[in-house]
């Protein structure tokens, strides 16, 4: 297990290939000094719903506030994942305000570093915290830190959450349908399993996560040989991409063995025992383990027959968007707490994210015992040779491109357009955006 974690850390450097951007905009010191003896209050923006680490966020914030004499953190949940957070951050910036610390999804590194004011963590450390001067170098491998660097070399933030997609299975339901309780290996098998479950039990065979992003869709298409972007242009509407989406759409629209509902509803349907297989992030591990009353397991993401598996790494980095001197100092104090061995361990236990800090997996006060005992984590840590970058559309088109793909997903899975027509039109529309 330890070797798998270390293998992950070395492989995630592949993410740097697509996560590029431009230089930061310098923050302005617009805040006022807190009254003597009062805590500096800052906001921490995140997108962790209660079922995906929200409770752990609240616990970590509570513990930090209790031990800090100078800083009070207020956690603010943003719906619709990283896209929703970016939209809210945009609206906040328009008012001249900003939170102090924000989670930025890997797919929005370009967009964030192009459009928002942030301060590199090392600059704050060098200016105010001499004792922490080598904190980043001491605790993170260079390739891991590089995940949050843009093309100009700016350390936009610090990696915080790292994940891959896995297939959760209801072994009881698979056995009831006369299927192998260990689950399918390929996407072709997934379809056969899903259709059989529907036919034999009347329950659904599969749910693929549908939050406000296309993370899981990228894994499905790229594992069949498609590429989201080629030479700066959208290219997912290739024959490989279309055929992969057609298999998915057939289960939803025709055989009705797969569900097309919201992410929260889909995960809960699996936990309630109404769906045999759930394709989503390992960060749902704690939620599944807590809620499922059946024989549940997590297995490696399926591949397409004869094809190389490509799994976009999910998660986020933390960026400091505090504008005043006092809030920047408070932001670092909070971040340093979140990146402690103990806090990183709690984050993994409460979610399933793989820790980016290099010594957490082996530490006695970290994850050593947990990783030895928790078998579901193996699904994420044994497939890191397939990790690729979560596609970040270049320039200022990130939010619009993502929305086009989301709208296309809804049209295809509702049966209003074919996978071929939907993907072709989406690709054309995104390329028009990218050419502006």
Short mmCIF file of C-alpha atoms in Angstrom, two decimals:
data_model
loop_
_atom_site.label_atom_id
_atom_site.label_comp_id
_atom_site.label_asym_id
_atom_site.label_seq_id
_atom_site.Cartn_x
_atom_site.Cartn_y
_atom_site.Cartn_z
CA UNK A 1 0.00 0.00 0.00
CA UNK A 2 2.75 2.44 0.92
CA UNK A 3 4.46 1.81 -2.39
CA UNK A 4 1.21 2.52 -4.22
CA UNK A 5 0.85 5.89 -2.48
CA UNK A 6 4.42 6.80 -3.39
CA UNK A 7 3.80 5.60 -6.93
CA UNK A 8 0.86 7.95 -7.10
CA UNK A 9 2.95 10.90 -6.02
CA UNK A 10 5.49 10.25 -8.74
CA UNK A 11 2.89 9.70 -11.45
CA UNK A 12 0.68 12.71 -10.73
CA UNK A 13 3.36 14.91 -12.27
CA UNK A 14 1.70 14.03 -15.58
CA UNK A 15 -0.99 16.51 -14.65
CA UNK A 16 1.37 19.41 -15.30
CA UNK A 17 1.22 18.79 -19.03
CA UNK A 18 -2.16 20.46 -19.44
CA UNK A 19 -2.53 22.58 -16.33
CA UNK A 20 -0.99 25.82 -17.63
CA UNK A 21 -1.81 29.49 -17.27
CA UNK A 22 -0.51 33.01 -16.96
CA UNK A 23 1.05 35.05 -14.19
CA UNK A 24 -0.76 36.15 -11.08
CA UNK A 25 -2.26 39.52 -10.44
CA UNK A 26 -0.82 41.14 -7.35
CA UNK A 27 -3.25 41.43 -4.44
CA UNK A 28 -3.93 44.84 -2.96
CA UNK A 29 -3.76 45.48 0.79
CA UNK A 30 -7.27 46.84 1.12
CA UNK A 31 -8.20 45.42 4.49
CA UNK A 32 -8.04 47.16 7.85
CA UNK A 33 -6.07 45.97 10.86
CA UNK A 34 -8.10 44.04 13.39
CA UNK A 35 -8.51 45.63 16.78
CA UNK A 36 -5.88 44.58 19.25
CA UNK A 37 -6.78 41.30 20.92
CA UNK A 38 -9.44 40.37 18.36
CA UNK A 39 -9.17 37.45 16.00
CA UNK A 40 -8.77 38.13 12.30
CA UNK A 41 -11.79 36.57 10.61
CA UNK A 42 -11.29 35.02 7.17
CA UNK A 43 -13.40 32.95 4.79
CA UNK A 44 -12.46 29.56 3.38
CA UNK A 45 -14.41 28.69 0.25
CA UNK A 46 -14.84 25.01 -0.59
CA UNK A 47 -17.15 22.78 -2.63
CA UNK A 48 -17.35 19.78 -0.30
CA UNK A 49 -20.95 18.77 0.19
CA UNK A 50 -21.84 16.92 3.37
CA UNK A 51 -21.53 13.60 1.53
CA UNK A 52 -18.07 14.42 0.16
CA UNK A 53 -16.00 15.78 3.00
CA UNK A 54 -18.21 18.63 4.17
CA UNK A 55 -18.32 17.34 7.72
CA UNK A 56 -14.55 16.95 7.75
CA UNK A 57 -14.15 20.53 6.52
CA UNK A 58 -16.27 21.74 9.43
CA UNK A 59 -14.34 19.60 11.92
CA UNK A 60 -10.96 20.83 10.71
CA UNK A 61 -12.10 24.45 10.77
CA UNK A 62 -13.54 24.01 14.27
CA UNK A 63 -10.32 22.45 15.58
CA UNK A 64 -8.22 25.19 13.99
CA UNK A 65 -10.36 27.95 15.49
CA UNK A 66 -10.15 26.36 18.94
CA UNK A 67 -6.36 26.24 18.91
CA UNK A 68 -5.73 29.64 17.28
CA UNK A 69 -5.52 32.80 19.37
CA UNK A 70 -5.36 35.12 16.38
CA UNK A 71 -7.43 33.71 13.50
CA UNK A 72 -11.05 32.65 13.08
CA UNK A 73 -11.99 30.82 9.88
CA UNK A 74 -15.50 30.73 8.45
CA UNK A 75 -16.07 27.89 5.99
CA UNK A 76 -18.38 28.63 3.05
CA UNK A 77 -19.76 25.78 0.97
CA UNK A 78 -20.23 26.41 -2.77
CA UNK A 79 -22.65 24.11 -4.65
CA UNK A 80 -22.01 22.77 -8.17
CA UNK A 81 -18.43 21.75 -7.44
CA UNK A 82 -15.46 23.74 -8.73
CA UNK A 83 -17.41 25.35 -11.56
CA UNK A 84 -19.95 26.71 -9.08
CA UNK A 85 -17.17 28.03 -6.85
CA UNK A 86 -15.54 29.81 -9.79
CA UNK A 87 -18.81 31.47 -10.71
CA UNK A 88 -19.34 32.63 -7.13
CA UNK A 89 -15.76 33.88 -6.95
CA UNK A 90 -16.36 35.86 -10.12
CA UNK A 91 -19.40 37.53 -8.57
CA UNK A 92 -17.51 38.26 -5.34
CA UNK A 93 -14.59 39.80 -7.23
CA UNK A 94 -17.01 42.09 -9.06
CA UNK A 95 -17.91 43.63 -5.70
CA UNK A 96 -14.25 44.26 -4.86
CA UNK A 97 -14.18 41.56 -2.18
CA UNK A 98 -12.68 38.10 -1.95
CA UNK A 99 -12.38 35.17 0.47
CA UNK A 100 -8.96 34.43 1.93
CA UNK A 101 -8.48 30.79 0.90
CA UNK A 102 -10.23 28.98 -1.94
CA UNK A 103 -10.29 25.49 -3.41
CA UNK A 104 -9.55 25.59 -7.15
CA UNK A 105 -10.26 22.51 -9.25
CA UNK A 106 -7.46 21.31 -11.49
CA UNK A 107 -9.54 22.01 -14.59
CA UNK A 108 -9.62 25.72 -13.71
CA UNK A 109 -5.93 26.44 -13.07
CA UNK A 110 -5.69 28.37 -16.34
CA UNK A 111 -8.90 30.25 -15.82
CA UNK A 112 -8.18 31.15 -12.21
CA UNK A 113 -4.61 32.32 -12.71
CA UNK A 114 -5.69 34.44 -15.69
CA UNK A 115 -8.64 36.16 -14.06
CA UNK A 116 -8.24 36.46 -10.28
CA UNK A 117 -5.91 38.08 -7.77
CA UNK A 118 -3.87 35.63 -5.75
CA UNK A 119 -0.57 35.60 -3.88
CA UNK A 120 1.97 32.81 -4.12
CA UNK A 121 2.22 31.05 -0.73
CA UNK A 122 6.02 31.24 -0.69
CA UNK A 123 5.88 35.04 -0.99
CA UNK A 124 3.72 35.25 2.13
CA UNK A 125 6.00 32.82 3.95
CA UNK A 126 9.15 34.75 2.99
CA UNK A 127 7.63 38.04 4.07
CA UNK A 128 6.07 37.08 7.40
CA UNK A 129 7.10 33.57 8.48
CA UNK A 130 10.86 33.03 8.45
CA UNK A 131 10.52 29.78 10.42
CA UNK A 132 8.41 28.27 7.59
CA UNK A 133 10.82 29.26 4.82
CA UNK A 134 11.39 25.65 3.68
CA UNK A 135 7.93 24.26 4.57
CA UNK A 136 6.93 23.58 0.97
CA UNK A 137 10.27 22.08 -0.05
CA UNK A 138 10.44 19.94 3.09
CA UNK A 139 6.96 18.47 2.82
CA UNK A 140 6.12 18.19 -0.89
CA UNK A 141 7.91 16.55 -3.78
CA UNK A 142 8.77 19.02 -6.58
CA UNK A 143 6.55 17.26 -9.12
CA UNK A 144 3.57 17.43 -6.76
CA UNK A 145 4.07 21.15 -6.13
CA UNK A 146 4.36 21.53 -9.89
CA UNK A 147 0.74 20.50 -10.31
CA UNK A 148 -0.30 23.93 -9.07
CA UNK A 149 2.21 25.92 -11.18
CA UNK A 150 1.15 27.79 -14.30
CA UNK A 151 3.12 28.12 -17.53
CA UNK A 152 5.01 31.19 -16.31
CA UNK A 153 6.23 29.26 -13.28
CA UNK A 154 4.01 30.91 -10.70
CA UNK A 155 3.17 28.65 -7.75
CA UNK A 156 -0.52 29.54 -7.87
CA UNK A 157 -1.31 27.42 -4.84
CA UNK A 158 -0.56 24.14 -3.04
CA UNK A 159 -2.05 20.75 -4.04
CA UNK A 160 -4.66 19.67 -1.50
CA UNK A 161 -6.96 16.97 -2.92
CA UNK A 162 -5.94 14.20 -5.32
CA UNK A 163 -8.32 11.51 -6.55
CA UNK A 164 -9.25 9.10 -9.31
CA UNK A 165 -12.54 7.56 -10.34
CA UNK A 166 -13.37 4.05 -9.13
CA UNK A 167 -16.27 1.64 -9.57
CA UNK A 168 -18.20 0.91 -6.38
CA UNK A 169 -20.14 -2.34 -6.57
CA UNK A 170 -23.02 -3.91 -4.67
CA UNK A 171 -21.86 -7.51 -4.43
CA UNK A 172 -25.20 -8.71 -3.10
CA UNK A 173 -27.06 -7.30 -6.10
CA UNK A 174 -24.53 -8.68 -8.57
CA UNK A 175 -24.89 -12.14 -7.01
CA UNK A 176 -28.68 -11.85 -7.20
CA UNK A 177 -28.36 -11.18 -10.93
CA UNK A 178 -26.12 -14.23 -11.37
CA UNK A 179 -23.04 -12.14 -12.09
CA UNK A 180 -19.44 -12.24 -10.85
CA UNK A 181 -19.51 -10.55 -7.44
CA UNK A 182 -16.04 -9.12 -8.09
CA UNK A 183 -17.45 -6.86 -10.77
CA UNK A 184 -16.60 -6.06 -14.41
CA UNK A 185 -13.14 -5.30 -15.79
CA UNK A 186 -14.01 -3.46 -19.01
CA UNK A 187 -16.62 -0.91 -20.06
CA UNK A 188 -18.04 -3.51 -22.41
CA UNK A 189 -18.50 -5.74 -19.36
CA UNK A 190 -20.03 -2.85 -17.43
CA UNK A 191 -22.77 -2.53 -20.05
CA UNK A 192 -23.41 -6.29 -20.03
CA UNK A 193 -23.54 -6.32 -16.23
CA UNK A 194 -25.84 -3.29 -16.09
CA UNK A 195 -28.28 -4.70 -18.65
CA UNK A 196 -28.34 -8.06 -16.85
CA UNK A 197 -29.03 -6.46 -13.46
CA UNK A 198 -31.94 -4.55 -14.96
CA UNK A 199 -33.33 -7.67 -16.61
CA UNK A 200 -32.88 -10.04 -13.67
CA UNK A 201 -33.68 -7.79 -10.70
CA UNK A 202 -35.58 -4.79 -12.05
CA UNK A 203 -33.06 -2.49 -10.38
CA UNK A 204 -30.60 -0.23 -12.14
CA UNK A 205 -27.21 -1.50 -13.15
CA UNK A 206 -25.14 1.68 -13.25
CA UNK A 207 -24.89 5.31 -12.29
CA UNK A 208 -22.03 7.50 -13.57
CA UNK A 209 -21.54 10.69 -11.56
CA UNK A 210 -23.12 13.86 -12.98
CA UNK A 211 -21.94 16.90 -11.01
CA UNK A 212 -21.32 20.26 -12.70
CA UNK A 213 -18.17 18.99 -14.40
CA UNK A 214 -17.09 16.46 -17.02
CA UNK A 215 -14.44 14.63 -15.03
CA UNK A 216 -16.01 11.18 -15.32
CA UNK A 217 -16.95 11.77 -18.96
CA UNK A 218 -13.31 12.53 -19.79
CA UNK A 219 -12.25 9.19 -18.28
CA UNK A 220 -14.89 7.36 -20.32
CA UNK A 221 -13.95 8.99 -23.64
CA UNK A 222 -10.17 9.20 -23.29
CA UNK A 223 -9.87 5.60 -22.13
CA UNK A 224 -11.34 4.63 -25.50
CA UNK A 225 -8.70 6.60 -27.39
CA UNK A 226 -10.34 10.03 -27.68
CA UNK A 227 -8.64 13.23 -26.48
CA UNK A 228 -10.46 16.22 -25.05
CA UNK A 229 -7.93 18.65 -26.56
CA UNK A 230 -5.39 18.24 -29.36
CA UNK A 231 -3.04 21.07 -30.38
CA UNK A 232 -5.13 23.64 -28.53
CA UNK A 233 -8.44 22.59 -30.07
CA UNK A 234 -11.31 20.49 -28.73
CA UNK A 235 -11.11 17.02 -30.28
CA UNK A 236 -13.38 14.77 -28.21
CA UNK A 237 -15.87 14.19 -31.08
CA UNK A 238 -13.61 11.61 -32.67
CA UNK A 239 -14.96 8.17 -33.60
CA UNK A 240 -13.49 6.80 -30.36
CA UNK A 241 -15.18 9.48 -28.28
CA UNK A 242 -18.51 9.09 -30.04
CA UNK A 243 -18.52 5.30 -29.70
CA UNK A 244 -17.77 5.49 -25.97
CA UNK A 245 -20.59 7.97 -25.40
CA UNK A 246 -22.96 5.83 -27.50
CA UNK A 247 -22.44 2.89 -25.14
CA UNK A 248 -23.21 5.12 -22.16
CA UNK A 249 -26.26 6.69 -23.81
CA UNK A 250 -27.60 3.29 -24.87
CA UNK A 251 -27.74 2.17 -21.24
CA UNK A 252 -29.55 5.34 -20.17
CA UNK A 253 -31.89 5.93 -23.12
CA UNK A 254 -32.55 2.50 -24.62
CA UNK A 255 -32.04 -0.39 -22.18
CA UNK A 256 -32.69 1.95 -19.23
CA UNK A 257 -30.18 0.05 -17.15
CA UNK A 258 -28.31 3.24 -16.17
CA UNK A 259 -29.59 6.35 -14.41
CA UNK A 260 -29.51 9.99 -15.54
CA UNK A 261 -30.10 11.96 -12.34
CA UNK A 262 -28.19 14.39 -10.15
CA UNK A 263 -24.97 13.32 -8.49
CA UNK A 264 -26.38 13.36 -4.97
CA UNK A 265 -29.42 11.35 -6.01
CA UNK A 266 -27.30 8.86 -7.93
CA UNK A 267 -24.91 8.19 -5.07
CA UNK A 268 -27.80 7.83 -2.64
CA UNK A 269 -29.57 5.41 -4.98
CA UNK A 270 -26.48 3.20 -4.86
CA UNK A 271 -26.24 3.49 -1.07
CA UNK A 272 -29.93 2.59 -0.79
CA UNK A 273 -29.30 -0.61 -2.75
CA UNK A 274 -31.18 0.38 -5.91
CA UNK A 275 -28.13 0.52 -8.22
CA UNK A 276 -25.57 -2.23 -8.65
CA UNK A 277 -22.57 -0.13 -9.75
CA UNK A 278 -21.54 3.46 -9.03
CA UNK A 279 -18.81 5.17 -11.03
CA UNK A 280 -17.52 8.15 -9.10
CA UNK A 281 -14.59 9.53 -7.16
CA UNK A 282 -12.74 7.70 -4.41
CA UNK A 283 -13.60 10.81 -2.37
CA UNK A 284 -17.07 9.25 -1.94
CA UNK A 285 -15.50 6.32 -0.10
CA UNK A 286 -16.37 7.49 3.40
CA UNK A 287 -19.95 8.26 2.37
CA UNK A 288 -20.41 4.83 0.80
CA UNK A 289 -18.85 3.00 3.73
CA UNK A 290 -20.96 4.90 6.22
CA UNK A 291 -24.28 4.48 4.42
CA UNK A 292 -24.25 1.11 2.64
CA UNK A 293 -25.82 -1.83 4.50
CA UNK A 294 -24.96 -4.36 1.79
CA UNK A 295 -21.68 -6.03 0.79
CA UNK A 296 -19.98 -3.04 -0.88
CA UNK A 297 -16.57 -2.83 -2.51
CA UNK A 298 -14.56 -0.45 -4.65
CA UNK A 299 -12.67 -1.74 -7.67
CA UNK A 300 -10.38 -0.21 -10.29
CA UNK A 301 -11.91 1.97 -12.98
CA UNK A 302 -12.88 -0.15 -16.01
CA UNK A 303 -10.91 0.07 -19.25
CA UNK A 304 -12.08 -0.41 -22.83
CA UNK A 305 -11.00 -3.72 -24.38
CA UNK A 306 -7.52 -3.42 -25.83
CA UNK A 307 -7.22 0.27 -24.89
CA UNK A 308 -5.00 2.18 -22.48
CA UNK A 309 -6.80 3.44 -19.39
CA UNK A 310 -6.69 7.23 -18.94
CA UNK A 311 -8.00 8.65 -15.68
CA UNK A 312 -8.05 12.40 -15.08
CA UNK A 313 -6.84 13.20 -11.58
CA UNK A 314 -9.53 14.98 -9.62
CA UNK A 315 -9.39 17.26 -6.64
CA UNK A 316 -8.03 20.73 -6.11
CA UNK A 317 -5.29 23.02 -4.87
CA UNK A 318 -5.64 25.75 -2.27
CA UNK A 319 -5.00 29.32 -3.37
CA UNK A 320 -4.64 32.41 -1.20
CA UNK A 321 -6.89 35.19 -2.48
CA UNK A 322 -6.71 37.31 0.68
CA UNK A 323 -6.05 40.94 -0.19
CA UNK A 324 -5.01 42.60 3.07
CA UNK A 325 -1.76 41.92 4.88
CA UNK A 326 -3.48 40.66 8.00
CA UNK A 327 -5.71 38.29 6.04
CA UNK A 328 -2.80 36.94 4.02
CA UNK A 329 -0.96 36.12 7.25
CA UNK A 330 -4.10 34.51 8.66
CA UNK A 331 -4.57 32.53 5.45
CA UNK A 332 -1.12 31.00 5.72
CA UNK A 333 -1.62 30.08 9.37
CA UNK A 334 -4.79 28.23 8.37
CA UNK A 335 -3.19 26.54 5.38
CA UNK A 336 -0.23 25.40 7.44
CA UNK A 337 -2.68 23.76 9.84
CA UNK A 338 -4.54 22.02 6.99
CA UNK A 339 -1.25 20.66 5.63
CA UNK A 340 -0.07 19.18 8.93
CA UNK A 341 0.29 15.38 9.01
CA UNK A 342 -2.63 15.03 11.39
CA UNK A 343 -4.97 17.27 9.37
CA UNK A 344 -4.02 15.63 6.08
CA UNK A 345 -4.75 12.23 7.62
CA UNK A 346 -8.16 13.39 8.83
CA UNK A 347 -8.92 14.74 5.35
CA UNK A 348 -8.18 11.38 3.74
CA UNK A 349 -10.11 9.43 6.37
CA UNK A 350 -13.13 11.71 5.97
CA UNK A 351 -13.14 11.58 2.18
CA UNK A 352 -10.85 9.20 0.31
CA UNK A 353 -8.57 11.77 -1.30
CA UNK A 354 -4.94 10.73 -1.54
CA UNK A 355 -2.74 13.12 0.50
CA UNK A 356 -0.29 15.25 -1.52
CA UNK A 357 2.12 15.66 1.40
CA UNK A 358 4.90 13.11 1.07
CA UNK A 359 5.13 11.72 4.61
CA UNK A 360 1.49 11.21 5.58
CA UNK A 361 1.10 7.64 4.32
CA UNK A 362 3.89 6.21 6.49
CA UNK A 363 3.46 8.35 9.61
CA UNK A 364 2.21 6.75 12.83
CA UNK A 365 0.19 9.92 13.48
CA UNK A 366 -0.88 9.90 9.84
CA UNK A 367 -2.38 7.14 7.70
CA UNK A 368 -0.18 4.12 8.36
CA UNK A 369 -2.78 2.02 10.20
CA UNK A 370 -5.72 3.38 8.21
CA UNK A 371 -4.27 2.42 4.82
CA UNK A 372 -3.35 -1.04 6.07
CA UNK A 373 -6.94 -1.66 7.18
CA UNK A 374 -9.06 0.17 4.60
CA UNK A 375 -9.30 -2.00 1.51
CA UNK A 376 -11.42 0.43 -0.52
CA UNK A 377 -8.46 2.78 -0.80
CA UNK A 378 -6.62 0.15 -2.84
CA UNK A 379 -8.92 0.85 -5.80
CA UNK A 380 -7.53 4.37 -6.07
CA UNK A 381 -3.92 3.71 -5.17
CA UNK A 382 -3.36 0.76 -7.53
CA UNK A 383 -4.38 2.47 -10.78
CA UNK A 384 -2.10 5.50 -10.76
CA UNK A 385 -0.26 4.41 -13.90
CA UNK A 386 -3.35 5.61 -15.80
CA UNK A 387 -3.45 9.11 -14.32
CA UNK A 388 -3.62 12.03 -16.78
CA UNK A 389 -4.45 15.71 -16.53
CA UNK A 390 -7.99 16.84 -16.00
CA UNK A 391 -8.51 18.90 -19.16
CA UNK A 392 -8.13 22.64 -18.67
CA UNK A 393 -9.43 24.58 -21.66
CA UNK A 394 -6.98 27.40 -22.47
CA UNK A 395 -7.54 31.14 -22.25
CA UNK A 396 -10.71 32.60 -20.79
CA UNK A 397 -13.03 29.93 -22.20
CA UNK A 398 -12.94 27.54 -19.26
CA UNK A 399 -16.37 28.18 -17.75
CA UNK A 400 -18.19 28.45 -21.06
CA UNK A 401 -16.58 25.32 -22.49
CA UNK A 402 -17.47 23.36 -19.37
CA UNK A 403 -21.09 24.52 -19.60
CA UNK A 404 -21.33 23.48 -23.24
CA UNK A 405 -20.21 19.98 -22.29
CA UNK A 406 -22.69 19.84 -19.40
CA UNK A 407 -25.58 20.92 -21.63
CA UNK A 408 -24.50 18.35 -24.20
CA UNK A 409 -24.47 15.61 -21.58
CA UNK A 410 -28.05 16.42 -20.63
CA UNK A 411 -29.20 16.45 -24.25
CA UNK A 412 -27.56 13.12 -25.09
CA UNK A 413 -28.72 11.33 -21.94
CA UNK A 414 -32.26 12.66 -22.26
CA UNK A 415 -32.41 11.25 -25.79
CA UNK A 416 -33.02 14.60 -27.47
CA UNK A 417 -29.84 14.32 -29.59
CA UNK A 418 -27.59 11.44 -30.59
CA UNK A 419 -24.12 11.12 -29.10
CA UNK A 420 -22.64 11.79 -32.54
CA UNK A 421 -24.63 14.97 -33.21
CA UNK A 422 -24.30 16.24 -29.66
CA UNK A 423 -20.55 15.80 -29.37
CA UNK A 424 -19.90 17.16 -32.88
CA UNK A 425 -21.89 20.33 -32.17
CA UNK A 426 -20.25 20.77 -28.74
CA UNK A 427 -16.79 20.43 -30.25
CA UNK A 428 -17.58 23.01 -32.93
CA UNK A 429 -18.98 25.48 -30.37
CA UNK A 430 -16.01 25.12 -28.03
CA UNK A 431 -13.54 25.61 -30.86
CA UNK A 432 -15.31 28.83 -31.81
CA UNK A 433 -14.77 30.00 -28.22
CA UNK A 434 -11.13 29.00 -28.28
CA UNK A 435 -10.50 30.87 -31.51
CA UNK A 436 -11.65 34.22 -30.11
#
